[in-house]
Amino acid sequence: MEIKPFELYAPVRNTINKALGVVVKAAGENVTVQPLSGDRLTFRAQYLAPADKAETALLQDLITRLKIEEENRNKAKTIKTDPALIRAEFEKFVHHIAVRYPKSAEVFREFWAELMAAAGDLPGQTWEMKPNTAKTPGPVLKIYNQATQKWVYGLTLLAGWGLRMEIKKEFLPPGREALFPIDHAMFGAGRAVELVYKDFTPEKRRPYADCVRAIYAAAQRPETRQ
């Protein structure tokens, strides 16, 4: 008997144990289901049946949540590749700082302009906004990795009342370690520095902009798109 394929977000019932869930992936005879609680499971389609009206009602909140999560993922992907959206997200980010710490936002924006002069202001290529996250929001500079021939995260800026910057050790030029005195950042892969804006004068910012300029000069990046 031919089994009708299940659509994405279809409410289903396990015919063996009667457990309810929502389809999140269907590949031929294999169907991955998100249950009401717990981890996702993959079943053969023959062991699943469409949920009835009452069962579907129980799954409605889960269906809504899964759809919203997918929309957010798609939005994040679009933001990462659309220069206008990246800039808009950056402006929103700085605005959130300015609401709480106006002077900090002013200094951060000045420093960001200095970094852009050093790295090249190409949103989506030389920098982007990290995906929405409550833990580490903020912009990140991307550096061309010769080994992989890809643009990868190199310098992350965690900005607010103060500024924390984390850089991957592989990109830090020799002799500049003192600029990032905190070792073993990024789970051991990087170095970091924590700064207070009122002490972050143009004179103290200049070595960091010069460091970024040296990093990009050494990266031998390919022709950048304008």
Short mmCIF file of N, CA, C and O in Angstrom, two decimals, residues 81-185:
data_model
loop_
_atom_site.label_atom_id
_atom_site.label_comp_id
_atom_site.label_asym_id
_atom_site.label_seq_id
_atom_site.Cartn_x
_atom_site.Cartn_y
_atom_site.Cartn_z
N THR A 81 23.54 38.06 4.60
CA THR A 81 23.97 38.23 3.21
C THR A 81 23.48 39.54 2.58
O THR A 81 23.94 39.88 1.50
N ASP A 82 22.58 40.26 3.24
CA ASP A 82 22.03 41.49 2.69
C ASP A 82 22.70 42.69 3.36
O ASP A 82 22.46 42.94 4.54
N PRO A 83 23.54 43.45 2.65
CA PRO A 83 24.24 44.58 3.27
C PRO A 83 23.32 45.58 3.96
O PRO A 83 23.63 46.07 5.05
N ALA A 84 22.19 45.89 3.34
CA ALA A 84 21.27 46.87 3.93
C ALA A 84 20.71 46.36 5.26
O ALA A 84 20.59 47.11 6.24
N LEU A 85 20.37 45.08 5.32
CA LEU A 85 19.83 44.51 6.55
C LEU A 85 20.91 44.40 7.62
O LEU A 85 20.64 44.59 8.81
N ILE A 86 22.14 44.11 7.21
CA ILE A 86 23.25 44.04 8.17
C ILE A 86 23.45 45.41 8.81
O ILE A 86 23.59 45.53 10.03
N ARG A 87 23.44 46.45 7.98
CA ARG A 87 23.61 47.80 8.52
C ARG A 87 22.44 48.17 9.45
O ARG A 87 22.64 48.82 10.48
N ALA A 88 21.24 47.77 9.07
CA ALA A 88 20.07 48.07 9.90
C ALA A 88 20.18 47.38 11.25
O ALA A 88 19.87 47.97 12.30
N GLU A 89 20.65 46.12 11.25
CA GLU A 89 20.83 45.40 12.51
C GLU A 89 21.92 46.05 13.36
O GLU A 89 21.81 46.11 14.59
N PHE A 90 22.95 46.55 12.71
CA PHE A 90 24.02 47.24 13.44
C PHE A 90 23.47 48.51 14.10
O PHE A 90 23.77 48.78 15.27
N GLU A 91 22.68 49.26 13.36
CA GLU A 91 22.12 50.49 13.92
C GLU A 91 21.21 50.18 15.10
O GLU A 91 21.21 50.92 16.10
N LYS A 92 20.43 49.12 15.00
CA LYS A 92 19.58 48.73 16.12
C LYS A 92 20.42 48.36 17.32
O LYS A 92 20.09 48.70 18.47
N PHE A 93 21.52 47.68 17.08
CA PHE A 93 22.42 47.25 18.15
C PHE A 93 23.00 48.46 18.87
O PHE A 93 22.99 48.53 20.11
N VAL A 94 23.49 49.45 18.11
CA VAL A 94 24.08 50.63 18.72
C VAL A 94 23.00 51.45 19.44
O VAL A 94 23.25 52.03 20.50
N HIS A 95 21.80 51.48 18.87
CA HIS A 95 20.71 52.21 19.51
C HIS A 95 20.41 51.64 20.89
O HIS A 95 20.17 52.40 21.85
N HIS A 96 20.43 50.31 21.01
CA HIS A 96 20.17 49.68 22.31
C HIS A 96 21.24 50.09 23.33
O HIS A 96 20.95 50.25 24.52
N ILE A 97 22.48 50.26 22.88
CA ILE A 97 23.53 50.73 23.79
C ILE A 97 23.26 52.18 24.18
O ILE A 97 23.35 52.55 25.35
N ALA A 98 22.89 53.00 23.18
CA ALA A 98 22.70 54.43 23.42
C ALA A 98 21.56 54.70 24.40
O ALA A 98 21.62 55.67 25.16
N VAL A 99 20.54 53.87 24.37
CA VAL A 99 19.41 54.07 25.28
C VAL A 99 19.87 53.99 26.74
O VAL A 99 19.42 54.76 27.60
N ARG A 100 20.80 53.11 27.02
CA ARG A 100 21.28 52.91 28.39
C ARG A 100 22.54 53.70 28.68
O ARG A 100 22.71 54.24 29.77
N TYR A 101 23.46 53.73 27.69
CA TYR A 101 24.77 54.35 27.92
C TYR A 101 25.11 55.26 26.73
O TYR A 101 25.89 54.87 25.85
N PRO A 102 24.55 56.47 26.68
CA PRO A 102 24.76 57.34 25.51
C PRO A 102 26.23 57.60 25.19
O PRO A 102 26.63 57.55 24.03
N LYS A 103 27.04 57.91 26.21
CA LYS A 103 28.45 58.19 25.96
C LYS A 103 29.19 56.96 25.43
O LYS A 103 30.06 57.06 24.57
N SER A 104 28.83 55.79 25.96
CA SER A 104 29.46 54.55 25.49
C SER A 104 29.16 54.33 24.01
O SER A 104 30.03 53.93 23.24
N ALA A 105 27.91 54.60 23.63
CA ALA A 105 27.52 54.40 22.23
C ALA A 105 28.30 55.34 21.31
O ALA A 105 28.70 54.96 20.21
N GLU A 106 28.55 56.57 21.77
CA GLU A 106 29.30 57.53 20.96
C GLU A 106 30.73 57.04 20.72
O GLU A 106 31.22 57.06 19.59
N VAL A 107 31.37 56.58 21.79
CA VAL A 107 32.75 56.11 21.65
C VAL A 107 32.80 54.84 20.80
O VAL A 107 33.68 54.68 19.96
N PHE A 108 31.83 53.95 21.02
CA PHE A 108 31.81 52.72 20.23
C PHE A 108 31.66 53.03 18.75
O PHE A 108 32.34 52.43 17.90
N ARG A 109 30.77 53.97 18.41
CA ARG A 109 30.56 54.31 17.00
C ARG A 109 31.84 54.92 16.40
O ARG A 109 32.18 54.63 15.25
N GLU A 110 32.54 55.74 17.16
CA GLU A 110 33.80 56.31 16.67
C GLU A 110 34.83 55.21 16.43
O GLU A 110 35.52 55.21 15.40
N PHE A 111 34.93 54.30 17.37
CA PHE A 111 35.89 53.21 17.23
C PHE A 111 35.52 52.31 16.06
O PHE A 111 36.39 51.86 15.30
N TRP A 112 34.24 52.06 15.89
CA TRP A 112 33.78 51.23 14.78
C TRP A 112 34.18 51.85 13.43
O TRP A 112 34.61 51.15 12.51
N ALA A 113 34.05 53.18 13.32
CA ALA A 113 34.43 53.87 12.09
C ALA A 113 35.93 53.68 11.83
O ALA A 113 36.36 53.52 10.68
N GLU A 114 36.72 53.70 12.90
CA GLU A 114 38.16 53.48 12.75
C GLU A 114 38.46 52.06 12.30
O GLU A 114 39.36 51.83 11.47
N LEU A 115 37.72 51.10 12.83
CA LEU A 115 37.91 49.71 12.40
C LEU A 115 37.50 49.52 10.94
O LEU A 115 38.15 48.79 10.20
N MET A 116 36.43 50.18 10.53
CA MET A 116 35.98 50.06 9.15
C MET A 116 37.00 50.66 8.18
O MET A 116 37.21 50.16 7.08
N ALA A 117 37.65 51.74 8.60
CA ALA A 117 38.69 52.33 7.77
C ALA A 117 39.86 51.37 7.62
O ALA A 117 40.53 51.34 6.58
N ALA A 118 40.09 50.55 8.65
CA ALA A 118 41.21 49.60 8.62
C ALA A 118 40.85 48.32 7.88
O ALA A 118 41.68 47.77 7.13
N ALA A 119 39.63 47.83 8.07
CA ALA A 119 39.24 46.53 7.51
C ALA A 119 38.55 46.63 6.16
O ALA A 119 38.62 45.71 5.35
N GLY A 120 37.87 47.76 5.91
CA GLY A 120 37.05 47.87 4.71
C GLY A 120 35.59 47.65 5.08
O GLY A 120 35.23 46.60 5.62
N ASP A 121 34.76 48.63 4.82
CA ASP A 121 33.36 48.57 5.23
C ASP A 121 32.53 47.84 4.18
O ASP A 121 31.84 48.45 3.36
N LEU A 122 32.59 46.51 4.23
CA LEU A 122 31.85 45.68 3.28
C LEU A 122 30.97 44.71 4.06
O LEU A 122 31.35 43.56 4.31
N PRO A 123 29.79 45.15 4.49
CA PRO A 123 28.91 44.28 5.28
C PRO A 123 28.55 43.01 4.52
O PRO A 123 28.22 43.05 3.35
N GLY A 124 28.67 41.89 5.21
CA GLY A 124 28.43 40.60 4.58
C GLY A 124 29.71 39.94 4.13
O GLY A 124 29.75 38.74 3.90
N GLN A 125 30.78 40.74 4.03
CA GLN A 125 32.07 40.17 3.63
C GLN A 125 33.12 40.43 4.70
O GLN A 125 33.59 39.50 5.34
N THR A 126 33.50 41.68 4.92
CA THR A 126 34.51 41.97 5.94
C THR A 126 33.92 42.04 7.34
O THR A 126 34.66 42.01 8.32
N TRP A 127 32.59 42.16 7.45
CA TRP A 127 31.96 42.14 8.77
C TRP A 127 30.49 41.78 8.64
O TRP A 127 29.89 41.87 7.57
N GLU A 128 29.93 41.35 9.74
CA GLU A 128 28.51 41.05 9.79
C GLU A 128 28.04 41.08 11.24
O GLU A 128 28.84 41.23 12.16
N MET A 129 26.74 40.98 11.42
CA MET A 129 26.19 40.89 12.77
C MET A 129 26.02 39.42 13.11
O MET A 129 25.52 38.64 12.29
N LYS A 130 26.46 39.04 14.31
CA LYS A 130 26.29 37.65 14.72
C LYS A 130 24.81 37.34 14.80
O LYS A 130 23.98 38.21 15.06
N PRO A 131 24.43 36.07 14.58
CA PRO A 131 23.02 35.69 14.68
C PRO A 131 22.43 36.11 16.02
O PRO A 131 23.14 36.20 17.02
N ASN A 132 21.12 36.39 16.01
CA ASN A 132 20.45 36.83 17.23
C ASN A 132 20.71 35.86 18.36
O ASN A 132 20.44 34.67 18.26
N THR A 133 21.25 36.37 19.45
CA THR A 133 21.50 35.56 20.62
C THR A 133 21.54 36.45 21.84
O THR A 133 22.03 37.57 21.78
N ALA A 134 21.00 35.98 22.93
CA ALA A 134 20.98 36.77 24.15
C ALA A 134 22.34 36.82 24.83
O ALA A 134 22.61 37.67 25.65
N LYS A 135 23.22 35.88 24.48
CA LYS A 135 24.50 35.79 25.17
C LYS A 135 25.58 36.68 24.58
O LYS A 135 26.27 37.39 25.28
N THR A 136 25.74 36.64 23.27
CA THR A 136 26.84 37.38 22.66
C THR A 136 26.38 38.12 21.41
O THR A 136 26.81 37.81 20.29
N PRO A 137 25.50 39.12 21.56
CA PRO A 137 25.10 39.90 20.38
C PRO A 137 26.22 40.85 20.00
O PRO A 137 27.09 41.17 20.80
N GLY A 138 26.22 41.28 18.75
CA GLY A 138 27.20 42.27 18.36
C GLY A 138 27.82 42.01 17.00
O GLY A 138 27.63 40.95 16.41
N PRO A 139 28.58 42.98 16.49
CA PRO A 139 29.23 42.83 15.19
C PRO A 139 30.51 42.00 15.30
O PRO A 139 31.11 41.90 16.37
N VAL A 140 30.92 41.44 14.19
CA VAL A 140 32.14 40.64 14.16
C VAL A 140 32.87 40.92 12.85
O VAL A 140 32.24 41.00 11.78
N LEU A 141 34.18 41.12 12.94
CA LEU A 141 34.99 41.30 11.74
C LEU A 141 35.33 39.93 11.17
O LEU A 141 35.67 39.00 11.90
N LYS A 142 35.25 39.81 9.85
CA LYS A 142 35.57 38.56 9.17
C LYS A 142 36.90 38.72 8.43
O LYS A 142 37.17 39.77 7.84
N ILE A 143 37.68 37.68 8.48
CA ILE A 143 39.02 37.71 7.90
C ILE A 143 39.15 36.57 6.90
O ILE A 143 38.63 35.47 7.14
N TYR A 144 39.84 36.82 5.81
CA TYR A 144 40.00 35.78 4.78
C TYR A 144 41.01 34.75 5.25
O TYR A 144 42.16 35.08 5.56
N ASN A 145 40.58 33.51 5.32
CA ASN A 145 41.44 32.41 5.74
C ASN A 145 42.02 31.73 4.50
O ASN A 145 41.29 31.12 3.72
N GLN A 146 43.33 31.85 4.33
CA GLN A 146 43.97 31.28 3.15
C GLN A 146 43.83 29.76 3.10
O GLN A 146 43.69 29.17 2.03
N ALA A 147 43.86 29.12 4.27
CA ALA A 147 43.80 27.65 4.30
C ALA A 147 42.47 27.13 3.76
O ALA A 147 42.43 26.15 3.01
N THR A 148 41.39 27.79 4.14
CA THR A 148 40.06 27.33 3.71
C THR A 148 39.52 28.14 2.54
O THR A 148 38.52 27.76 1.94
N GLN A 149 40.19 29.27 2.25
CA GLN A 149 39.74 30.19 1.20
C GLN A 149 38.31 30.65 1.45
O GLN A 149 37.49 30.75 0.53
N LYS A 150 38.03 30.96 2.73
CA LYS A 150 36.72 31.46 3.12
C LYS A 150 36.90 32.62 4.08
O LYS A 150 37.92 32.75 4.76
N TRP A 151 35.88 33.48 4.13
CA TRP A 151 35.85 34.55 5.12
C TRP A 151 35.30 33.97 6.42
O TRP A 151 34.22 33.40 6.44
N VAL A 152 36.06 34.11 7.50
CA VAL A 152 35.68 33.50 8.77
C VAL A 152 35.70 34.56 9.87
O VAL A 152 36.34 35.60 9.75
N TYR A 153 35.01 34.27 10.98
CA TYR A 153 35.00 35.18 12.11
C TYR A 153 36.42 35.33 12.67
O TYR A 153 37.10 34.34 12.91
N GLY A 154 36.85 36.58 12.85
CA GLY A 154 38.18 36.82 13.37
C GLY A 154 38.20 37.64 14.65
O GLY A 154 38.89 37.29 15.61
N LEU A 155 37.44 38.74 14.68
CA LEU A 155 37.43 39.62 15.83
C LEU A 155 35.98 39.93 16.21
O LEU A 155 35.24 40.54 15.43
N THR A 156 35.59 39.51 17.39
CA THR A 156 34.23 39.71 17.87
C THR A 156 34.19 40.86 18.86
O THR A 156 35.06 40.97 19.74
N LEU A 157 33.19 41.74 18.72
CA LEU A 157 33.04 42.87 19.62
C LEU A 157 31.78 42.70 20.46
O LEU A 157 30.67 42.61 19.91
N LEU A 158 31.95 42.61 21.76
CA LEU A 158 30.84 42.48 22.69
C LEU A 158 30.70 43.82 23.40
O LEU A 158 31.46 44.13 24.32
N ALA A 159 29.76 44.61 22.92
CA ALA A 159 29.71 46.00 23.34
C ALA A 159 28.49 46.30 24.19
O ALA A 159 27.41 45.78 23.97
N GLY A 160 28.70 47.19 25.17
CA GLY A 160 27.62 47.65 26.04
C GLY A 160 28.15 48.78 26.88
O GLY A 160 28.70 49.74 26.35
N TRP A 161 28.02 48.67 28.21
CA TRP A 161 28.61 49.67 29.09
C TRP A 161 30.13 49.72 28.89
O TRP A 161 30.73 50.78 28.84
N GLY A 162 30.72 48.54 28.75
CA GLY A 162 32.13 48.42 28.43
C GLY A 162 32.27 47.67 27.11
O GLY A 162 31.28 47.30 26.48
N LEU A 163 33.49 47.46 26.69
CA LEU A 163 33.74 46.78 25.42
C LEU A 163 34.69 45.61 25.65
O LEU A 163 35.77 45.78 26.22
N ARG A 164 34.27 44.44 25.22
CA ARG A 164 35.14 43.26 25.23
C ARG A 164 35.36 42.85 23.79
O ARG A 164 34.39 42.74 23.01
N MET A 165 36.61 42.63 23.44
CA MET A 165 36.94 42.16 22.10
C MET A 165 37.67 40.83 22.21
O MET A 165 38.55 40.67 23.05
N GLU A 166 37.29 39.89 21.36
CA GLU A 166 37.91 38.58 21.34
C GLU A 166 38.43 38.31 19.93
O GLU A 166 37.71 38.47 18.95
N ILE A 167 39.69 37.92 19.85
CA ILE A 167 40.31 37.67 18.54
C ILE A 167 40.88 36.26 18.50
O ILE A 167 41.41 35.75 19.49
N LYS A 168 40.75 35.61 17.36
CA LYS A 168 41.34 34.29 17.20
C LYS A 168 42.86 34.42 17.14
O LYS A 168 43.40 35.28 16.44
N LYS A 169 43.53 33.56 17.86
CA LYS A 169 44.99 33.64 17.95
C LYS A 169 45.67 33.54 16.59
O LYS A 169 46.71 34.16 16.35
N GLU A 170 45.09 32.77 15.69
CA GLU A 170 45.73 32.56 14.39
C GLU A 170 45.84 33.83 13.58
O GLU A 170 46.67 33.93 12.66
N PHE A 171 45.02 34.85 13.89
CA PHE A 171 45.03 36.09 13.13
C PHE A 171 45.79 37.21 13.83
O PHE A 171 46.04 38.25 13.22
N LEU A 172 46.15 37.03 15.08
CA LEU A 172 46.82 38.09 15.83
C LEU A 172 48.28 38.19 15.41
O LEU A 172 49.06 37.25 15.55
N PRO A 173 48.70 39.34 14.87
CA PRO A 173 50.10 39.49 14.42
C PRO A 173 51.07 39.33 15.59
O PRO A 173 50.78 39.77 16.71
N PRO A 174 52.21 38.74 15.37
CA PRO A 174 53.23 38.60 16.42
C PRO A 174 53.60 39.96 17.02
O PRO A 174 53.70 40.96 16.29
N GLY A 175 53.77 39.98 18.33
CA GLY A 175 54.14 41.22 18.99
C GLY A 175 52.98 42.07 19.44
O GLY A 175 53.17 43.11 20.08
N ARG A 176 51.74 41.66 19.10
CA ARG A 176 50.57 42.46 19.49
C ARG A 176 49.77 41.79 20.61
O ARG A 176 48.66 42.18 20.91
N GLU A 177 50.36 40.78 21.23
CA GLU A 177 49.64 40.04 22.27
C GLU A 177 49.21 40.93 23.43
O GLU A 177 48.18 40.70 24.06
N ALA A 178 50.01 41.97 23.72
CA ALA A 178 49.70 42.85 24.86
C ALA A 178 48.39 43.60 24.66
O ALA A 178 47.77 44.03 25.64
N LEU A 179 47.95 43.74 23.40
CA LEU A 179 46.67 44.41 23.15
C LEU A 179 45.50 43.56 23.62
O LEU A 179 44.42 44.08 23.91
N PHE A 180 45.72 42.25 23.68
CA PHE A 180 44.68 41.32 24.11
C PHE A 180 45.25 40.46 25.24
O PHE A 180 45.64 39.30 25.03
N PRO A 181 45.33 41.00 26.46
CA PRO A 181 46.06 40.32 27.55
C PRO A 181 45.37 39.09 28.12
O PRO A 181 46.01 38.29 28.80
N ILE A 182 44.08 38.92 27.86
CA ILE A 182 43.36 37.77 28.41
C ILE A 182 43.54 36.57 27.49
O ILE A 182 43.03 36.55 26.37
N ASP A 183 44.28 35.58 27.95
CA ASP A 183 44.52 34.39 27.13
C ASP A 183 43.41 33.36 27.33
O ASP A 183 42.63 33.44 28.28
N HIS A 184 43.36 32.39 26.44
CA HIS A 184 42.42 31.27 26.50
C HIS A 184 40.97 31.71 26.32
O HIS A 184 40.05 31.04 26.80
N ALA A 185 40.72 32.84 25.66
CA ALA A 185 39.36 33.21 25.31
C ALA A 185 38.89 32.31 24.18
O ALA A 185 39.66 31.60 23.57
#
